[in-house]
Amino acid sequence: MEFDSIECVSSSDGIEEDEIPQLHPHIIRSQFSSSKTTTHKNNNNNNGSSILCDGNNGGIAIHPATSVHELLECPVCTNSMYPPIHQCHNGHTICSTCKARVHNRCPTCRQELGDIRCLALEKVAESLELPCKFGSLGCPEIFPYYSKLKHEAACNFRPYNCPYAGSECAAVGDIPYLVTHLRDDHKVDMHSGCTFNHRYVKSNPREVENATWMLTVFNCFGQYFCLHFEAFQLGMAPVYMAFLRFMGDETDAQNYTYSLEVGGNGRKLIWEGTPRSIRDSHRKVRDSHDGLVIQRNMALFFSGGDRKELKLRVTGRIWKEQQNPDEGACIPNLCS
């Protein structure tokens, strides 16, 4: 089997000025010299809600008909805004990330943004408690506004990134969705059972390019596992590496153990360990060498013959550690 090369394409996320959309603003006035209290109508709100801002003390009063969530939504990226929240001289707000992307120009009025902080809106956010944005996926937690972002970055209910190796696939979702996605879109082989046997052949083993493949997805113990095989340079030495990833969180991955074995000519090399969660990218696992690593000379020895062709047979199995209720010790539960 000839190995395919992988091509990665990167792109810039900068926004040109002509591409900045004309968006309806959230208007907050908090740092102006005027002592008058002004009322700004929200033209997008059918209920005619308004925001009252006092120029002297930065105070803010929000009519009940106005959603605070809307005020804290960046008009460019539509994500929630966190300090520092910036505003232009006309009171249009924007998050700090998008401020750089729009070249310091307000996307609403095109005026220069400068370095004005919207302290009033930042204080409003401090008083809020909001549910985790992954509530629809099962997370029941509620957090203060400024703690919510940290939780969501590590929430166990957050969607998973596509674990397919060798491409920058942008698909995200729960495990059932990703299993279907891998099968239908990436044409990954699916296998039921906890043992496996794969053979790898390369006609010119002297050429080792940085390449990675997802070989198979296994359905075992009601869970899914991804088997990977990679070829890359480790320093000056070409190596091959096989490892397993668990399609779930790290805490659940700790319940399983797997072994990989490769051999030939009366010799064999065995690896045993815990599968890594797909929360860790395949590159992170590879760079930590957390798997069966085979030096090229060893791989050619296992291949036999005149060493002009690489022939590797990798076998393995997955088992689940179970607690012995009588002795309190872990015993392996082998999949039938």
CSV table of C-alpha atoms in Angstrom, one decimal:
chain,number,residue,atom,x,y,z
A,1,MET,CA,0.0,0.0,0.0
A,2,GLU,CA,1.5,3.3,-1.0
A,3,PHE,CA,1.1,6.1,1.6
A,4,ASP,CA,-0.5,9.3,0.5
A,5,SER,CA,1.0,12.7,1.1
A,6,ILE,CA,-0.9,15.3,3.1
A,7,GLU,CA,-1.3,18.9,2.1
A,8,CYS,CA,-2.3,21.6,4.6
A,9,VAL,CA,-3.6,25.0,3.6
A,10,SER,CA,-3.5,27.9,5.9
A,11,SER,CA,-5.5,31.1,5.6
A,12,SER,CA,-5.5,34.6,7.2
A,13,ASP,CA,-8.4,35.7,9.4
A,14,GLY,CA,-7.8,39.4,8.9
A,15,ILE,CA,-10.7,41.6,7.7
A,16,GLU,CA,-10.2,44.2,5.0
A,17,GLU,CA,-11.9,47.5,5.6
A,18,ASP,CA,-14.2,47.0,2.6
A,19,GLU,CA,-15.3,43.7,4.0
A,20,ILE,CA,-16.5,45.1,7.3
A,21,PRO,CA,-20.3,44.7,7.4
A,22,GLN,CA,-22.5,47.6,8.2
A,23,LEU,CA,-24.1,46.4,11.4
A,24,HIS,CA,-26.7,47.9,13.7
A,25,PRO,CA,-24.9,49.0,16.8
A,26,HIS,CA,-25.2,48.5,20.5
A,27,ILE,CA,-24.8,52.1,21.7
A,28,ILE,CA,-23.3,52.8,25.1
A,29,ARG,CA,-22.1,56.2,26.2
A,30,SER,CA,-20.0,56.1,29.3
A,31,GLN,CA,-17.0,58.5,29.0
A,32,PHE,CA,-18.2,61.7,27.5
A,33,SER,CA,-17.8,65.2,28.8
A,34,SER,CA,-21.5,66.0,28.3
A,35,SER,CA,-23.5,66.1,31.5
A,36,LYS,CA,-26.8,65.4,29.9
A,37,THR,CA,-28.5,62.1,30.1
A,38,THR,CA,-29.3,60.9,26.6
A,39,THR,CA,-31.6,58.2,25.3
A,40,HIS,CA,-30.5,56.1,22.4
A,41,LYS,CA,-33.2,54.2,20.6
A,42,ASN,CA,-32.5,50.7,19.4
A,43,ASN,CA,-33.9,50.7,15.9
A,44,ASN,CA,-33.7,46.9,15.7
A,45,ASN,CA,-36.0,46.3,18.7
A,46,ASN,CA,-39.7,46.2,17.8
A,47,ASN,CA,-40.6,47.1,21.4
A,48,GLY,CA,-38.8,50.4,21.2
A,49,SER,CA,-36.4,49.7,24.0
A,50,SER,CA,-33.7,52.2,24.9
A,51,ILE,CA,-30.5,52.6,26.8
A,52,LEU,CA,-30.0,55.5,29.2
A,53,CYS,CA,-26.4,56.7,29.7
A,54,ASP,CA,-25.2,59.4,32.0
A,55,GLY,CA,-22.1,61.1,30.6
A,56,ASN,CA,-20.8,62.4,34.0
A,57,ASN,CA,-20.6,59.1,36.0
A,58,GLY,CA,-20.8,56.4,33.3
A,59,GLY,CA,-24.1,55.1,34.8
A,60,ILE,CA,-26.3,53.0,32.6
A,61,ALA,CA,-29.9,52.0,32.9
A,62,ILE,CA,-31.4,49.4,30.6
A,63,HIS,CA,-35.1,49.2,29.9
A,64,PRO,CA,-36.4,45.7,30.6
A,65,ALA,CA,-37.4,45.2,27.0
A,66,THR,CA,-33.7,45.4,26.0
A,67,SER,CA,-31.7,42.1,26.3
A,68,VAL,CA,-28.5,42.5,28.2
A,69,HIS,CA,-27.2,39.5,26.2
A,70,GLU,CA,-27.6,41.6,23.1
A,71,LEU,CA,-25.7,44.5,24.6
A,72,LEU,CA,-22.8,42.2,25.4
A,73,GLU,CA,-22.7,40.7,21.9
A,74,CYS,CA,-19.9,41.9,19.7
A,75,PRO,CA,-21.5,43.3,16.5
A,76,VAL,CA,-18.7,41.8,14.3
A,77,CYS,CA,-18.0,38.3,15.6
A,78,THR,CA,-21.3,38.0,17.6
A,79,ASN,CA,-19.4,36.4,20.5
A,80,SER,CA,-19.9,37.7,24.1
A,81,MET,CA,-17.6,40.6,24.9
A,82,TYR,CA,-15.1,40.5,27.8
A,83,PRO,CA,-12.9,43.3,29.2
A,84,PRO,CA,-11.5,45.3,27.7
A,85,ILE,CA,-14.7,46.3,25.8
A,86,HIS,CA,-14.0,49.1,23.4
A,87,GLN,CA,-16.2,51.8,22.0
A,88,CYS,CA,-15.9,54.6,19.4
A,89,HIS,CA,-16.6,58.3,20.1
A,90,ASN,CA,-20.2,57.7,19.0
A,91,GLY,CA,-20.7,54.9,21.6
A,92,HIS,CA,-20.6,51.8,19.3
A,93,THR,CA,-19.1,48.9,21.1
A,94,ILE,CA,-16.7,46.1,19.9
A,95,CYS,CA,-14.6,43.3,21.5
A,96,SER,CA,-10.9,43.6,21.8
A,97,THR,CA,-10.2,40.9,19.3
A,98,CYS,CA,-12.3,42.4,16.5
A,99,LYS,CA,-10.9,45.9,17.3
A,100,ALA,CA,-7.6,44.7,15.7
A,101,ARG,CA,-9.3,42.9,12.9
A,102,VAL,CA,-11.2,46.0,11.7
A,103,HIS,CA,-8.0,48.0,11.6
A,104,ASN,CA,-9.1,50.3,14.5
A,105,ARG,CA,-12.2,51.5,12.5
A,106,CYS,CA,-15.7,51.3,13.9
A,107,PRO,CA,-17.6,48.9,11.7
A,108,THR,CA,-20.8,50.9,12.2
A,109,CYS,CA,-19.8,54.6,11.7
A,110,ARG,CA,-16.3,54.1,10.3
A,111,GLN,CA,-14.8,56.5,12.9
A,112,GLU,CA,-11.5,55.7,14.5
A,113,LEU,CA,-12.0,53.6,17.6
A,114,GLY,CA,-9.1,54.9,19.7
A,115,ASP,CA,-8.6,53.5,23.2
A,116,ILE,CA,-11.9,54.3,24.9
A,117,ARG,CA,-13.1,51.6,27.3
A,118,CYS,CA,-16.8,51.1,27.9
A,119,LEU,CA,-16.6,50.8,31.7
A,120,ALA,CA,-20.4,51.0,32.1
A,121,LEU,CA,-21.0,47.8,30.1
A,122,GLU,CA,-18.2,46.0,31.8
A,123,LYS,CA,-19.8,46.8,35.2
A,124,VAL,CA,-23.1,45.5,33.9
A,125,ALA,CA,-21.5,42.2,33.0
A,126,GLU,CA,-20.0,41.8,36.5
A,127,SER,CA,-23.5,41.5,37.9
A,128,LEU,CA,-24.7,38.8,35.6
A,129,GLU,CA,-25.0,35.0,36.1
A,130,LEU,CA,-25.5,33.0,33.0
A,131,PRO,CA,-25.9,29.4,32.1
A,132,CYS,CA,-23.2,27.5,30.2
A,133,LYS,CA,-23.6,27.9,26.5
A,134,PHE,CA,-23.5,24.1,26.2
A,135,GLY,CA,-26.7,23.7,28.3
A,136,SER,CA,-28.5,22.3,25.3
A,137,LEU,CA,-25.9,19.5,25.2
A,138,GLY,CA,-26.5,18.7,28.9
A,139,CYS,CA,-24.4,21.1,31.0
A,140,PRO,CA,-26.5,22.3,34.0
A,141,GLU,CA,-24.0,24.9,35.4
A,142,ILE,CA,-24.6,28.6,35.9
A,143,PHE,CA,-21.6,31.0,36.3
A,144,PRO,CA,-20.8,34.6,36.9
A,145,TYR,CA,-20.3,36.3,33.5
A,146,TYR,CA,-16.6,36.6,33.8
A,147,SER,CA,-16.2,33.0,35.0
A,148,LYS,CA,-18.4,31.5,32.3
A,149,LEU,CA,-15.8,31.7,29.5
A,150,LYS,CA,-13.1,29.8,31.5
A,151,HIS,CA,-15.6,27.0,32.3
A,152,GLU,CA,-16.8,26.7,28.7
A,153,ALA,CA,-13.2,26.2,27.5
A,154,ALA,CA,-13.0,23.0,29.5
A,155,CYS,CA,-16.7,22.0,29.8
A,156,ASN,CA,-17.1,18.3,29.5
A,157,PHE,CA,-20.2,18.9,27.4
A,158,ARG,CA,-18.5,21.0,24.8
A,159,PRO,CA,-18.5,19.6,21.3
A,160,TYR,CA,-15.5,17.6,20.0
A,161,ASN,CA,-13.3,18.5,17.1
A,162,CYS,CA,-13.1,16.1,14.2
A,163,PRO,CA,-10.3,13.7,15.1
A,164,TYR,CA,-9.4,12.9,11.5
A,165,ALA,CA,-5.6,13.0,11.1
A,166,GLY,CA,-3.8,14.7,8.2
A,167,SER,CA,-6.3,17.5,7.5
A,168,GLU,CA,-7.6,20.6,9.2
A,169,CYS,CA,-11.2,19.4,9.2
A,170,ALA,CA,-13.5,22.1,10.8
A,171,ALA,CA,-16.3,19.7,11.7
A,172,VAL,CA,-17.4,19.6,15.4
A,173,GLY,CA,-20.1,17.7,17.2
A,174,ASP,CA,-20.9,14.9,19.7
A,175,ILE,CA,-19.4,11.5,19.3
A,176,PRO,CA,-22.3,9.9,17.3
A,177,TYR,CA,-22.1,12.7,14.9
A,178,LEU,CA,-18.4,12.5,14.5
A,179,VAL,CA,-18.5,8.7,14.0
A,180,THR,CA,-20.9,9.2,11.1
A,181,HIS,CA,-18.9,12.1,9.8
A,182,LEU,CA,-15.7,10.0,9.8
A,183,ARG,CA,-17.4,7.1,8.0
A,184,ASP,CA,-19.3,9.1,5.4
A,185,ASP,CA,-17.0,12.1,4.7
A,186,HIS,CA,-13.5,10.8,5.4
A,187,LYS,CA,-14.3,7.2,4.4
A,188,VAL,CA,-12.7,5.8,7.5
A,189,ASP,CA,-13.0,2.0,8.0
A,190,MET,CA,-15.3,1.0,10.8
A,191,HIS,CA,-14.6,-2.2,12.9
A,192,SER,CA,-16.6,-3.9,15.7
A,193,GLY,CA,-14.4,-5.7,18.2
A,194,CYS,CA,-11.5,-5.1,20.5
A,195,THR,CA,-8.7,-6.9,18.6
A,196,PHE,CA,-7.1,-5.8,15.4
A,197,ASN,CA,-4.5,-6.8,12.9
A,198,HIS,CA,-3.1,-4.4,10.3
A,199,ARG,CA,-0.4,-4.8,7.7
A,200,TYR,CA,1.5,-1.9,6.2
A,201,VAL,CA,3.6,-2.1,3.0
A,202,LYS,CA,5.8,0.6,1.5
A,203,SER,CA,7.8,0.0,-1.6
A,204,ASN,CA,10.6,2.5,-0.9
A,205,PRO,CA,11.2,2.6,2.9
A,206,ARG,CA,14.2,4.9,2.4
A,207,GLU,CA,11.8,7.7,1.8
A,208,VAL,CA,10.0,8.7,5.0
A,209,GLU,CA,7.9,11.8,4.6
A,210,ASN,CA,5.9,13.4,7.4
A,211,ALA,CA,2.6,11.8,6.9
A,212,THR,CA,-0.3,10.6,9.1
A,213,TRP,CA,-3.3,8.4,8.6
A,214,MET,CA,-6.3,7.4,10.6
A,215,LEU,CA,-6.6,3.7,9.9
A,216,THR,CA,-9.7,2.4,11.6
A,217,VAL,CA,-12.4,3.4,14.1
A,218,PHE,CA,-13.2,0.6,16.6
A,219,ASN,CA,-16.5,0.1,18.4
A,220,CYS,CA,-15.6,-1.7,21.6
A,221,PHE,CA,-17.3,-1.8,25.0
A,222,GLY,CA,-19.9,0.6,23.6
A,223,GLN,CA,-17.2,3.2,23.0
A,224,TYR,CA,-15.2,4.3,20.0
A,225,PHE,CA,-11.5,4.3,19.5
A,226,CYS,CA,-9.3,5.7,16.6
A,227,LEU,CA,-6.2,3.8,15.5
A,228,HIS,CA,-3.5,6.0,13.9
A,229,PHE,CA,-0.3,5.2,12.0
A,230,GLU,CA,2.3,7.8,11.2
A,231,ALA,CA,5.7,8.2,9.5
A,232,PHE,CA,7.9,11.1,10.4
A,233,GLN,CA,11.5,12.2,11.2
A,234,LEU,CA,12.5,12.0,14.8
A,235,GLY,CA,15.6,14.1,14.8
A,236,MET,CA,17.7,12.7,12.0
A,237,ALA,CA,16.1,9.2,12.2
A,238,PRO,CA,13.0,8.1,10.2
A,239,VAL,CA,10.5,6.4,12.5
A,240,TYR,CA,7.0,4.9,12.3
A,241,MET,CA,4.5,5.2,15.1
A,242,ALA,CA,1.1,3.6,15.9
A,243,PHE,CA,-1.2,4.8,18.7
A,244,LEU,CA,-4.8,4.7,19.9
A,245,ARG,CA,-7.1,7.6,20.8
A,246,PHE,CA,-10.4,7.4,22.8
A,247,MET,CA,-13.4,9.2,21.4
A,248,GLY,CA,-14.5,10.8,24.7
A,249,ASP,CA,-13.0,12.7,27.6
A,250,GLU,CA,-9.7,11.9,29.3
A,251,THR,CA,-11.4,10.8,32.6
A,252,ASP,CA,-13.3,8.1,30.7
A,253,ALA,CA,-10.2,7.1,28.6
A,254,GLN,CA,-8.5,6.2,31.9
A,255,ASN,CA,-10.9,3.2,32.2
A,256,TYR,CA,-9.3,1.5,29.2
A,257,THR,CA,-5.9,0.0,28.3
A,258,TYR,CA,-4.6,-1.1,24.9
A,259,SER,CA,-1.6,-3.0,23.6
A,260,LEU,CA,0.2,-2.9,20.2
A,261,GLU,CA,2.6,-5.5,18.9
A,262,VAL,CA,4.9,-5.6,15.9
A,263,GLY,CA,7.5,-8.3,15.1
A,264,GLY,CA,9.2,-10.6,12.7
A,265,ASN,CA,12.3,-12.8,12.4
A,266,GLY,CA,11.7,-14.3,15.9
A,267,ARG,CA,11.6,-10.8,17.6
A,268,LYS,CA,8.8,-8.6,18.7
A,269,LEU,CA,8.2,-5.2,20.1
A,270,ILE,CA,5.2,-4.5,22.4
A,271,TRP,CA,3.6,-1.3,23.6
A,272,GLU,CA,1.0,-1.1,26.4
A,273,GLY,CA,-0.7,2.1,27.6
A,274,THR,CA,-3.9,4.1,28.1
A,275,PRO,CA,-5.5,5.6,25.0
A,276,ARG,CA,-5.4,9.4,24.8
A,277,SER,CA,-8.6,11.4,24.5
A,278,ILE,CA,-9.4,13.0,21.2
A,279,ARG,CA,-9.4,16.3,23.2
A,280,ASP,CA,-5.7,16.0,22.5
A,281,SER,CA,-4.8,16.4,18.8
A,282,HIS,CA,-3.1,13.6,17.0
A,283,ARG,CA,-0.1,15.9,16.6
A,284,LYS,CA,0.1,16.4,20.4
A,285,VAL,CA,0.1,12.7,20.9
A,286,ARG,CA,2.7,12.0,18.3
A,287,ASP,CA,5.0,14.7,19.6
A,288,SER,CA,4.8,13.2,23.1
A,289,HIS,CA,5.8,9.8,21.6
A,290,ASP,CA,2.9,8.2,23.5
A,291,GLY,CA,2.6,5.1,21.4
A,292,LEU,CA,4.4,2.3,19.7
A,293,VAL,CA,7.5,3.9,18.1
A,294,ILE,CA,9.5,1.8,15.5
A,295,GLN,CA,12.8,3.0,14.2
A,296,ARG,CA,13.3,2.4,10.5
A,297,ASN,CA,16.1,-0.1,10.9
A,298,MET,CA,14.0,-2.1,13.3
A,299,ALA,CA,11.1,-1.9,11.0
A,300,LEU,CA,13.2,-3.2,8.1
A,301,PHE,CA,14.5,-6.0,10.3
A,302,PHE,CA,10.9,-7.0,11.1
A,303,SER,CA,10.1,-6.9,7.4
A,304,GLY,CA,12.8,-9.6,6.5
A,305,GLY,CA,14.0,-10.2,3.0
A,306,ASP,CA,16.4,-7.8,1.3
A,307,ARG,CA,15.1,-4.8,3.2
A,308,LYS,CA,14.0,-3.1,0.0
A,309,GLU,CA,10.3,-3.2,1.0
A,310,LEU,CA,8.7,-2.3,4.3
A,311,LYS,CA,6.3,-4.9,5.5
A,312,LEU,CA,4.9,-4.3,9.0
A,313,ARG,CA,2.1,-6.3,10.7
A,314,VAL,CA,0.7,-4.5,13.8
A,315,THR,CA,-1.6,-6.3,16.0
A,316,GLY,CA,-3.4,-5.1,19.1
A,317,ARG,CA,-6.3,-5.3,21.6
A,318,ILE,CA,-8.3,-3.1,23.9
A,319,TRP,CA,-9.5,-4.0,27.3
A,320,LYS,CA,-11.4,-2.4,30.2
A,321,GLU,CA,-10.1,-2.3,33.7
A,322,GLN,CA,-12.8,-3.4,36.2
A,323,GLN,CA,-12.8,-3.0,40.0
A,324,ASN,CA,-12.7,-6.3,41.9
A,325,PRO,CA,-15.5,-5.9,44.5
A,326,ASP,CA,-13.9,-8.4,46.9
A,327,GLU,CA,-10.3,-7.3,46.8
A,328,GLY,CA,-10.6,-3.7,45.6
A,329,ALA,CA,-8.1,-4.4,42.8
A,330,CYS,CA,-8.4,-3.7,39.1
A,331,ILE,CA,-8.8,-6.8,36.8
A,332,PRO,CA,-8.8,-6.7,33.0
A,333,ASN,CA,-12.2,-7.3,31.3
A,334,LEU,CA,-11.2,-8.6,27.9
A,335,CYS,CA,-13.6,-8.0,25.0
A,336,SER,CA,-15.0,-11.2,23.4
